[in-house]
Amino acid sequence: MAGGARERLLEELSTVSRRYMASYALFNQAVADRIGLHPTDLQCLNLLTLEGGPVTTGRIAELTGLTTGSATRLVDRLEKAGYVVRRRDADDRRKVLVLTVPEKIAEFGRMWERLSGGWSTLFDDLDDAQLAVVVWHMRRTVEFSGRQITRLRAGDV
C-alpha cells in the first residue's frame, strides 16, 4: 500500500477509534445509569462474571487497575446494590472472597441480551479470516490499554 494511502487509513483509524471509544463510554454510562451503578462498578461486574468464580478484593484491584482501597469501596457499592456478597474462604479463614449473586447477574444478563440483540449481526458479512482480525485487534487493544493504564497510574506520562 502506498505511503499516502496508509497514512490516510491510519488517520481514519484514529478518528474512528476515538468515536468508538466515546460511543462505548457513553453506552456504558447509560447502562450503568439504568441499573443504578457507577460505570466502573458496571465494568467490574462484567469482569467478575468472566472470572468464573469467587475472587478476592486484591484480584478485583488487579482486574480494574484500582488501588486495593478503591477496590474495597467498589465491592462495598456492588454489595449494597445486591450484585455481590462477601464470604470467608473455607480453606483460609483470613481471606474474604467476593461472589456474584446469581439472581442479580441473571437479571443483568437479561437486560444485556435485550440490548445486544443485533450485535452479532454486525459480523454476518465478515468471513472467518476477517472476523479473526477483529478478535486479534480487540485482544491487542485490551493488552495495550492495560499497559497504558499502568503507565497512567504510575504517573509515567
Short mmCIF file of N, CA and C in Angstrom, two decimals:
data_model
loop_
_atom_site.label_atom_id
_atom_site.label_comp_id
_atom_site.label_asym_id
_atom_site.label_seq_id
_atom_site.Cartn_x
_atom_site.Cartn_y
_atom_site.Cartn_z
N MET A 1 0.85 -1.18 0.00
CA MET A 1 0.00 0.00 0.00
C MET A 1 0.89 1.23 0.00
N ALA A 2 0.56 2.18 -0.83
CA ALA A 2 1.35 3.42 -0.94
C ALA A 2 1.31 4.17 0.38
N GLY A 3 2.41 4.89 0.67
CA GLY A 3 2.53 5.62 1.93
C GLY A 3 1.39 6.57 2.21
N GLY A 4 0.94 7.30 1.19
CA GLY A 4 -0.16 8.26 1.39
C GLY A 4 -1.47 7.58 1.73
N ALA A 5 -1.75 6.45 1.08
CA ALA A 5 -2.99 5.72 1.36
C ALA A 5 -2.96 5.16 2.78
N ARG A 6 -1.82 4.62 3.17
CA ARG A 6 -1.69 4.07 4.52
C ARG A 6 -1.85 5.18 5.56
N GLU A 7 -1.22 6.32 5.30
CA GLU A 7 -1.31 7.45 6.22
C GLU A 7 -2.77 7.89 6.39
N ARG A 8 -3.51 7.95 5.27
CA ARG A 8 -4.93 8.32 5.34
C ARG A 8 -5.73 7.29 6.13
N LEU A 9 -5.42 6.00 5.91
CA LEU A 9 -6.12 4.95 6.66
C LEU A 9 -5.82 5.03 8.16
N LEU A 10 -4.56 5.28 8.50
CA LEU A 10 -4.20 5.40 9.92
C LEU A 10 -4.88 6.61 10.56
N GLU A 11 -4.99 7.69 9.79
CA GLU A 11 -5.68 8.88 10.27
C GLU A 11 -7.17 8.57 10.50
N GLU A 12 -7.77 7.88 9.53
CA GLU A 12 -9.17 7.50 9.67
C GLU A 12 -9.36 6.54 10.85
N LEU A 13 -8.42 5.61 11.01
CA LEU A 13 -8.48 4.68 12.15
C LEU A 13 -8.43 5.43 13.47
N SER A 14 -7.59 6.43 13.53
CA SER A 14 -7.50 7.25 14.75
C SER A 14 -8.84 7.92 15.05
N THR A 15 -9.45 8.51 14.04
CA THR A 15 -10.74 9.18 14.22
C THR A 15 -11.83 8.19 14.60
N VAL A 16 -11.91 7.09 13.87
CA VAL A 16 -12.94 6.08 14.13
C VAL A 16 -12.75 5.47 15.53
N SER A 17 -11.49 5.24 15.90
CA SER A 17 -11.21 4.68 17.23
C SER A 17 -11.69 5.60 18.34
N ARG A 18 -11.43 6.90 18.17
CA ARG A 18 -11.89 7.86 19.18
C ARG A 18 -13.41 7.88 19.27
N ARG A 19 -14.08 7.83 18.11
CA ARG A 19 -15.55 7.79 18.13
C ARG A 19 -16.05 6.50 18.77
N TYR A 20 -15.38 5.39 18.46
CA TYR A 20 -15.75 4.08 19.02
C TYR A 20 -15.63 4.10 20.54
N MET A 21 -14.50 4.59 21.04
CA MET A 21 -14.29 4.63 22.49
C MET A 21 -15.30 5.55 23.17
N ALA A 22 -15.57 6.69 22.56
CA ALA A 22 -16.54 7.62 23.14
C ALA A 22 -17.94 7.01 23.14
N SER A 23 -18.31 6.36 22.04
CA SER A 23 -19.65 5.76 21.99
C SER A 23 -19.78 4.64 23.00
N TYR A 24 -18.71 3.86 23.19
CA TYR A 24 -18.79 2.79 24.19
C TYR A 24 -18.84 3.36 25.60
N ALA A 25 -18.06 4.40 25.88
CA ALA A 25 -18.10 5.01 27.21
C ALA A 25 -19.49 5.57 27.50
N LEU A 26 -20.11 6.22 26.51
CA LEU A 26 -21.45 6.76 26.70
C LEU A 26 -22.49 5.66 26.85
N PHE A 27 -22.34 4.58 26.07
CA PHE A 27 -23.22 3.42 26.21
C PHE A 27 -23.07 2.81 27.60
N ASN A 28 -21.83 2.64 28.04
CA ASN A 28 -21.56 2.09 29.37
C ASN A 28 -22.21 2.95 30.45
N GLN A 29 -22.12 4.27 30.30
CA GLN A 29 -22.74 5.19 31.27
C GLN A 29 -24.25 5.01 31.28
N ALA A 30 -24.85 4.88 30.11
CA ALA A 30 -26.31 4.72 30.04
C ALA A 30 -26.75 3.41 30.68
N VAL A 31 -26.02 2.33 30.44
CA VAL A 31 -26.35 1.05 31.07
C VAL A 31 -26.19 1.16 32.58
N ALA A 32 -25.09 1.76 33.02
CA ALA A 32 -24.84 1.92 34.45
C ALA A 32 -25.95 2.75 35.10
N ASP A 33 -26.34 3.84 34.45
CA ASP A 33 -27.43 4.67 34.97
C ASP A 33 -28.71 3.86 35.09
N ARG A 34 -28.98 3.06 34.09
CA ARG A 34 -30.21 2.26 34.05
C ARG A 34 -30.32 1.30 35.23
N ILE A 35 -29.18 0.70 35.62
CA ILE A 35 -29.24 -0.27 36.72
C ILE A 35 -28.74 0.30 38.04
N GLY A 36 -28.44 1.59 38.05
CA GLY A 36 -28.08 2.26 39.30
C GLY A 36 -26.66 1.99 39.79
N LEU A 37 -25.74 1.82 38.87
CA LEU A 37 -24.35 1.60 39.24
C LEU A 37 -23.46 2.69 38.64
N HIS A 38 -22.28 2.83 39.18
CA HIS A 38 -21.25 3.68 38.60
C HIS A 38 -20.69 2.92 37.39
N PRO A 39 -20.27 3.59 36.33
CA PRO A 39 -19.73 2.89 35.16
C PRO A 39 -18.56 1.95 35.48
N THR A 40 -17.68 2.36 36.38
CA THR A 40 -16.57 1.48 36.77
C THR A 40 -17.10 0.24 37.47
N ASP A 41 -18.11 0.41 38.31
CA ASP A 41 -18.70 -0.73 39.02
C ASP A 41 -19.33 -1.70 38.02
N LEU A 42 -19.97 -1.15 36.99
CA LEU A 42 -20.58 -1.99 35.96
C LEU A 42 -19.51 -2.82 35.26
N GLN A 43 -18.40 -2.20 34.91
CA GLN A 43 -17.35 -2.94 34.21
C GLN A 43 -16.68 -3.94 35.14
N CYS A 44 -16.56 -3.61 36.41
CA CYS A 44 -16.04 -4.59 37.37
C CYS A 44 -16.97 -5.79 37.44
N LEU A 45 -18.25 -5.54 37.48
CA LEU A 45 -19.24 -6.63 37.49
C LEU A 45 -19.08 -7.48 36.23
N ASN A 46 -18.89 -6.85 35.10
CA ASN A 46 -18.64 -7.55 33.85
C ASN A 46 -17.41 -8.46 33.98
N LEU A 47 -16.32 -7.91 34.51
CA LEU A 47 -15.09 -8.68 34.67
C LEU A 47 -15.28 -9.83 35.66
N LEU A 48 -16.05 -9.59 36.71
CA LEU A 48 -16.30 -10.66 37.69
C LEU A 48 -17.03 -11.84 37.05
N THR A 49 -17.95 -11.56 36.16
CA THR A 49 -18.68 -12.66 35.51
C THR A 49 -17.76 -13.45 34.58
N LEU A 50 -16.67 -12.84 34.13
CA LEU A 50 -15.71 -13.54 33.28
C LEU A 50 -14.71 -14.37 34.08
N GLU A 51 -14.59 -14.10 35.37
CA GLU A 51 -13.63 -14.80 36.21
C GLU A 51 -14.03 -16.25 36.48
N GLY A 52 -15.32 -16.54 36.46
CA GLY A 52 -15.75 -17.93 36.63
C GLY A 52 -15.77 -18.42 38.06
N GLY A 53 -15.71 -17.54 39.02
CA GLY A 53 -15.77 -17.97 40.42
C GLY A 53 -15.43 -16.83 41.35
N PRO A 54 -15.46 -17.11 42.63
CA PRO A 54 -15.16 -16.07 43.63
C PRO A 54 -13.73 -15.55 43.49
N VAL A 55 -13.56 -14.29 43.82
CA VAL A 55 -12.24 -13.64 43.78
C VAL A 55 -12.04 -12.81 45.03
N THR A 56 -10.81 -12.48 45.31
CA THR A 56 -10.51 -11.58 46.42
C THR A 56 -10.62 -10.14 45.95
N THR A 57 -10.67 -9.23 46.90
CA THR A 57 -10.66 -7.81 46.55
C THR A 57 -9.34 -7.44 45.89
N GLY A 58 -8.27 -8.11 46.29
CA GLY A 58 -6.97 -7.90 45.64
C GLY A 58 -7.02 -8.23 44.16
N ARG A 59 -7.71 -9.32 43.83
CA ARG A 59 -7.85 -9.69 42.41
C ARG A 59 -8.68 -8.64 41.68
N ILE A 60 -9.70 -8.11 42.33
CA ILE A 60 -10.52 -7.06 41.72
C ILE A 60 -9.65 -5.84 41.46
N ALA A 61 -8.75 -5.52 42.38
CA ALA A 61 -7.83 -4.40 42.17
C ALA A 61 -6.96 -4.67 40.94
N GLU A 62 -6.48 -5.92 40.79
CA GLU A 62 -5.67 -6.27 39.62
C GLU A 62 -6.48 -6.13 38.33
N LEU A 63 -7.71 -6.64 38.34
CA LEU A 63 -8.55 -6.61 37.14
C LEU A 63 -8.88 -5.19 36.69
N THR A 64 -9.08 -4.31 37.65
CA THR A 64 -9.54 -2.96 37.34
C THR A 64 -8.43 -1.91 37.31
N GLY A 65 -7.28 -2.25 37.88
CA GLY A 65 -6.21 -1.27 37.98
C GLY A 65 -6.40 -0.29 39.11
N LEU A 66 -7.39 -0.55 39.97
CA LEU A 66 -7.65 0.31 41.12
C LEU A 66 -6.72 -0.06 42.27
N THR A 67 -6.58 0.86 43.21
CA THR A 67 -5.87 0.52 44.44
C THR A 67 -6.75 -0.44 45.24
N THR A 68 -6.17 -1.13 46.20
CA THR A 68 -6.97 -2.07 47.00
C THR A 68 -8.04 -1.33 47.79
N GLY A 69 -7.73 -0.11 48.24
CA GLY A 69 -8.74 0.67 48.96
C GLY A 69 -9.91 1.05 48.06
N SER A 70 -9.61 1.47 46.84
CA SER A 70 -10.68 1.80 45.89
C SER A 70 -11.47 0.56 45.50
N ALA A 71 -10.77 -0.57 45.34
CA ALA A 71 -11.46 -1.83 45.01
C ALA A 71 -12.38 -2.25 46.15
N THR A 72 -11.97 -2.03 47.37
CA THR A 72 -12.82 -2.35 48.53
C THR A 72 -14.09 -1.51 48.51
N ARG A 73 -13.94 -0.22 48.22
CA ARG A 73 -15.12 0.66 48.15
C ARG A 73 -16.02 0.26 46.98
N LEU A 74 -15.43 -0.16 45.88
CA LEU A 74 -16.20 -0.64 44.73
C LEU A 74 -17.01 -1.87 45.14
N VAL A 75 -16.39 -2.81 45.83
CA VAL A 75 -17.10 -4.01 46.30
C VAL A 75 -18.20 -3.62 47.28
N ASP A 76 -17.93 -2.65 48.14
CA ASP A 76 -18.97 -2.16 49.06
C ASP A 76 -20.20 -1.71 48.28
N ARG A 77 -19.98 -0.95 47.20
CA ARG A 77 -21.11 -0.45 46.40
C ARG A 77 -21.84 -1.59 45.70
N LEU A 78 -21.09 -2.54 45.13
CA LEU A 78 -21.73 -3.70 44.47
C LEU A 78 -22.50 -4.54 45.46
N GLU A 79 -21.96 -4.65 46.67
CA GLU A 79 -22.66 -5.43 47.70
C GLU A 79 -23.94 -4.72 48.13
N LYS A 80 -23.85 -3.41 48.33
CA LYS A 80 -25.03 -2.63 48.70
C LYS A 80 -26.13 -2.72 47.63
N ALA A 81 -25.71 -2.78 46.35
CA ALA A 81 -26.67 -2.88 45.24
C ALA A 81 -27.19 -4.30 45.06
N GLY A 82 -26.61 -5.26 45.79
CA GLY A 82 -27.09 -6.64 45.74
C GLY A 82 -26.45 -7.52 44.68
N TYR A 83 -25.39 -7.04 44.00
CA TYR A 83 -24.77 -7.81 42.93
C TYR A 83 -23.70 -8.79 43.42
N VAL A 84 -23.12 -8.52 44.58
CA VAL A 84 -22.10 -9.42 45.13
C VAL A 84 -22.32 -9.59 46.64
N VAL A 85 -21.73 -10.65 47.16
CA VAL A 85 -21.67 -10.87 48.60
C VAL A 85 -20.23 -11.23 48.95
N ARG A 86 -19.89 -11.01 50.20
CA ARG A 86 -18.57 -11.40 50.69
C ARG A 86 -18.73 -12.65 51.55
N ARG A 87 -17.78 -13.57 51.40
CA ARG A 87 -17.78 -14.81 52.20
C ARG A 87 -16.34 -15.13 52.58
N ARG A 88 -16.17 -15.65 53.77
CA ARG A 88 -14.85 -16.12 54.19
C ARG A 88 -14.48 -17.35 53.37
N ASP A 89 -13.21 -17.44 52.99
CA ASP A 89 -12.69 -18.60 52.27
C ASP A 89 -12.68 -19.79 53.22
N ALA A 90 -13.26 -20.90 52.81
CA ALA A 90 -13.34 -22.09 53.66
C ALA A 90 -11.95 -22.65 53.96
N ASP A 91 -11.01 -22.50 53.03
CA ASP A 91 -9.67 -23.03 53.22
C ASP A 91 -8.76 -22.10 54.02
N ASP A 92 -8.98 -20.82 53.89
CA ASP A 92 -8.15 -19.83 54.58
C ASP A 92 -9.08 -18.76 55.15
N ARG A 93 -9.46 -18.91 56.40
CA ARG A 93 -10.45 -18.03 57.03
C ARG A 93 -10.02 -16.56 57.07
N ARG A 94 -8.73 -16.29 56.85
CA ARG A 94 -8.27 -14.90 56.82
C ARG A 94 -8.67 -14.21 55.52
N LYS A 95 -8.93 -15.00 54.50
CA LYS A 95 -9.21 -14.48 53.17
C LYS A 95 -10.72 -14.30 52.99
N VAL A 96 -11.10 -13.17 52.43
CA VAL A 96 -12.50 -12.89 52.12
C VAL A 96 -12.67 -12.93 50.61
N LEU A 97 -13.66 -13.69 50.16
CA LEU A 97 -13.94 -13.83 48.74
C LEU A 97 -15.17 -13.02 48.36
N VAL A 98 -15.17 -12.53 47.15
CA VAL A 98 -16.31 -11.79 46.61
C VAL A 98 -16.99 -12.71 45.60
N LEU A 99 -18.29 -12.95 45.81
CA LEU A 99 -19.07 -13.82 44.93
C LEU A 99 -20.19 -13.01 44.30
N THR A 100 -20.46 -13.27 43.04
CA THR A 100 -21.60 -12.62 42.41
C THR A 100 -22.88 -13.31 42.87
N VAL A 101 -23.97 -12.56 42.87
CA VAL A 101 -25.29 -13.08 43.26
C VAL A 101 -25.98 -13.55 41.97
N PRO A 102 -26.18 -14.85 41.82
CA PRO A 102 -26.70 -15.40 40.55
C PRO A 102 -27.98 -14.73 40.05
N GLU A 103 -28.92 -14.46 40.94
CA GLU A 103 -30.20 -13.86 40.51
C GLU A 103 -29.98 -12.46 39.93
N LYS A 104 -29.11 -11.68 40.57
CA LYS A 104 -28.85 -10.33 40.07
C LYS A 104 -28.06 -10.37 38.77
N ILE A 105 -27.16 -11.33 38.66
CA ILE A 105 -26.37 -11.46 37.43
C ILE A 105 -27.30 -11.90 36.29
N ALA A 106 -28.24 -12.78 36.59
CA ALA A 106 -29.20 -13.23 35.57
C ALA A 106 -30.07 -12.05 35.12
N GLU A 107 -30.48 -11.23 36.07
CA GLU A 107 -31.28 -10.04 35.75
C GLU A 107 -30.48 -9.10 34.85
N PHE A 108 -29.23 -8.88 35.20
CA PHE A 108 -28.33 -8.06 34.39
C PHE A 108 -28.16 -8.69 33.01
N GLY A 109 -27.98 -10.00 32.97
CA GLY A 109 -27.81 -10.72 31.70
C GLY A 109 -29.00 -10.57 30.78
N ARG A 110 -30.21 -10.62 31.35
CA ARG A 110 -31.41 -10.46 30.53
C ARG A 110 -31.47 -9.07 29.91
N MET A 111 -31.11 -8.06 30.69
CA MET A 111 -31.11 -6.71 30.14
C MET A 111 -30.04 -6.62 29.04
N TRP A 112 -28.88 -7.21 29.28
CA TRP A 112 -27.80 -7.17 28.30
C TRP A 112 -28.22 -7.85 27.00
N GLU A 113 -28.93 -8.97 27.11
CA GLU A 113 -29.41 -9.68 25.92
C GLU A 113 -30.38 -8.81 25.12
N ARG A 114 -31.24 -8.08 25.82
CA ARG A 114 -32.17 -7.20 25.12
C ARG A 114 -31.42 -6.09 24.38
N LEU A 115 -30.33 -5.61 24.98
CA LEU A 115 -29.55 -4.53 24.36
C LEU A 115 -28.67 -5.02 23.22
N SER A 116 -28.17 -6.23 23.33
CA SER A 116 -27.19 -6.69 22.34
C SER A 116 -27.80 -7.56 21.25
N GLY A 117 -29.09 -7.54 21.13
CA GLY A 117 -29.77 -8.39 20.17
C GLY A 117 -29.21 -8.38 18.76
N GLY A 118 -28.82 -7.25 18.25
CA GLY A 118 -28.31 -7.19 16.88
C GLY A 118 -26.79 -7.15 16.78
N TRP A 119 -26.10 -7.26 17.91
CA TRP A 119 -24.65 -7.10 17.92
C TRP A 119 -23.96 -8.12 17.02
N SER A 120 -24.30 -9.39 17.16
CA SER A 120 -23.59 -10.41 16.37
C SER A 120 -23.88 -10.27 14.88
N THR A 121 -25.02 -9.67 14.53
CA THR A 121 -25.32 -9.50 13.11
C THR A 121 -24.37 -8.49 12.45
N LEU A 122 -23.70 -7.67 13.26
CA LEU A 122 -22.72 -6.74 12.71
C LEU A 122 -21.59 -7.48 11.99
N PHE A 123 -21.41 -8.75 12.32
CA PHE A 123 -20.30 -9.53 11.78
C PHE A 123 -20.74 -10.55 10.74
N ASP A 124 -22.02 -10.56 10.41
CA ASP A 124 -22.53 -11.54 9.45
C ASP A 124 -21.86 -11.47 8.08
N ASP A 125 -21.47 -10.28 7.66
CA ASP A 125 -20.88 -10.15 6.33
C ASP A 125 -19.36 -10.34 6.32
N LEU A 126 -18.78 -10.70 7.45
CA LEU A 126 -17.34 -10.96 7.51
C LEU A 126 -17.06 -12.44 7.35
N ASP A 127 -16.00 -12.75 6.62
CA ASP A 127 -15.61 -14.16 6.56
C ASP A 127 -14.78 -14.49 7.80
N ASP A 128 -14.42 -15.75 7.97
CA ASP A 128 -13.71 -16.17 9.18
C ASP A 128 -12.38 -15.45 9.36
N ALA A 129 -11.67 -15.20 8.28
CA ALA A 129 -10.38 -14.51 8.36
C ALA A 129 -10.57 -13.07 8.83
N GLN A 130 -11.59 -12.40 8.31
CA GLN A 130 -11.86 -11.03 8.74
C GLN A 130 -12.28 -10.99 10.20
N LEU A 131 -13.10 -11.92 10.60
CA LEU A 131 -13.54 -11.99 11.99
C LEU A 131 -12.34 -12.26 12.91
N ALA A 132 -11.44 -13.11 12.48
CA ALA A 132 -10.23 -13.40 13.26
C ALA A 132 -9.39 -12.13 13.45
N VAL A 133 -9.35 -11.26 12.43
CA VAL A 133 -8.61 -10.00 12.54
C VAL A 133 -9.27 -9.10 13.58
N VAL A 134 -10.59 -9.06 13.60
CA VAL A 134 -11.30 -8.25 14.60
C VAL A 134 -10.97 -8.75 16.00
N VAL A 135 -11.03 -10.06 16.19
CA VAL A 135 -10.71 -10.65 17.51
C VAL A 135 -9.26 -10.32 17.88
N TRP A 136 -8.35 -10.51 16.94
CA TRP A 136 -6.93 -10.22 17.17
C TRP A 136 -6.74 -8.75 17.56
N HIS A 137 -7.40 -7.86 16.83
CA HIS A 137 -7.31 -6.43 17.14
C HIS A 137 -7.83 -6.14 18.55
N MET A 138 -8.95 -6.72 18.90
CA MET A 138 -9.53 -6.44 20.22
C MET A 138 -8.62 -6.96 21.33
N ARG A 139 -8.04 -8.13 21.15
CA ARG A 139 -7.10 -8.65 22.15
C ARG A 139 -5.91 -7.71 22.31
N ARG A 140 -5.36 -7.27 21.19
CA ARG A 140 -4.21 -6.34 21.24
C ARG A 140 -4.60 -5.02 21.90
N THR A 141 -5.80 -4.55 21.63
CA THR A 141 -6.27 -3.30 22.22
C THR A 141 -6.42 -3.45 23.74
N VAL A 142 -6.95 -4.57 24.18
CA VAL A 142 -7.08 -4.82 25.62
C VAL A 142 -5.70 -4.82 26.29
N GLU A 143 -4.74 -5.50 25.68
CA GLU A 143 -3.38 -5.54 26.22
C GLU A 143 -2.74 -4.15 26.24
N PHE A 144 -2.91 -3.43 25.14
CA PHE A 144 -2.36 -2.08 25.04
C PHE A 144 -2.98 -1.17 26.10
N SER A 145 -4.29 -1.25 26.25
CA SER A 145 -4.99 -0.42 27.25
C SER A 145 -4.49 -0.74 28.65
N GLY A 146 -4.28 -2.01 28.92
CA GLY A 146 -3.76 -2.41 30.24
C GLY A 146 -2.41 -1.78 30.53
N ARG A 147 -1.54 -1.79 29.52
CA ARG A 147 -0.22 -1.17 29.69
C ARG A 147 -0.34 0.35 29.89
N GLN A 148 -1.26 0.95 29.17
CA GLN A 148 -1.44 2.40 29.29
C GLN A 148 -2.03 2.77 30.65
N ILE A 149 -2.94 1.95 31.15
CA ILE A 149 -3.49 2.19 32.49
C ILE A 149 -2.37 2.14 33.52
N THR A 150 -1.50 1.15 33.40
CA THR A 150 -0.37 1.03 34.32
C THR A 150 0.51 2.27 34.26
N ARG A 151 0.80 2.74 33.05
CA ARG A 151 1.61 3.95 32.90
C ARG A 151 0.93 5.16 33.53
N LEU A 152 -0.38 5.30 33.28
CA LEU A 152 -1.10 6.45 33.83
C LEU A 152 -1.10 6.42 35.35
N ARG A 153 -1.35 5.26 35.92
CA ARG A 153 -1.40 5.13 37.39
C ARG A 153 -0.03 5.35 38.01
N ALA A 154 1.03 5.03 37.26
CA ALA A 154 2.39 5.23 37.76
C ALA A 154 2.88 6.67 37.54
N GLY A 155 2.08 7.47 36.86
CA GLY A 155 2.47 8.85 36.57
C GLY A 155 3.53 8.95 35.49
N ASP A 156 3.59 7.91 34.66
CA ASP A 156 4.62 7.82 33.62
C ASP A 156 4.12 8.39 32.29
N VAL A 157 3.52 9.54 32.32
CA VAL A 157 3.04 10.16 31.09
C VAL A 157 3.30 11.64 31.13
#
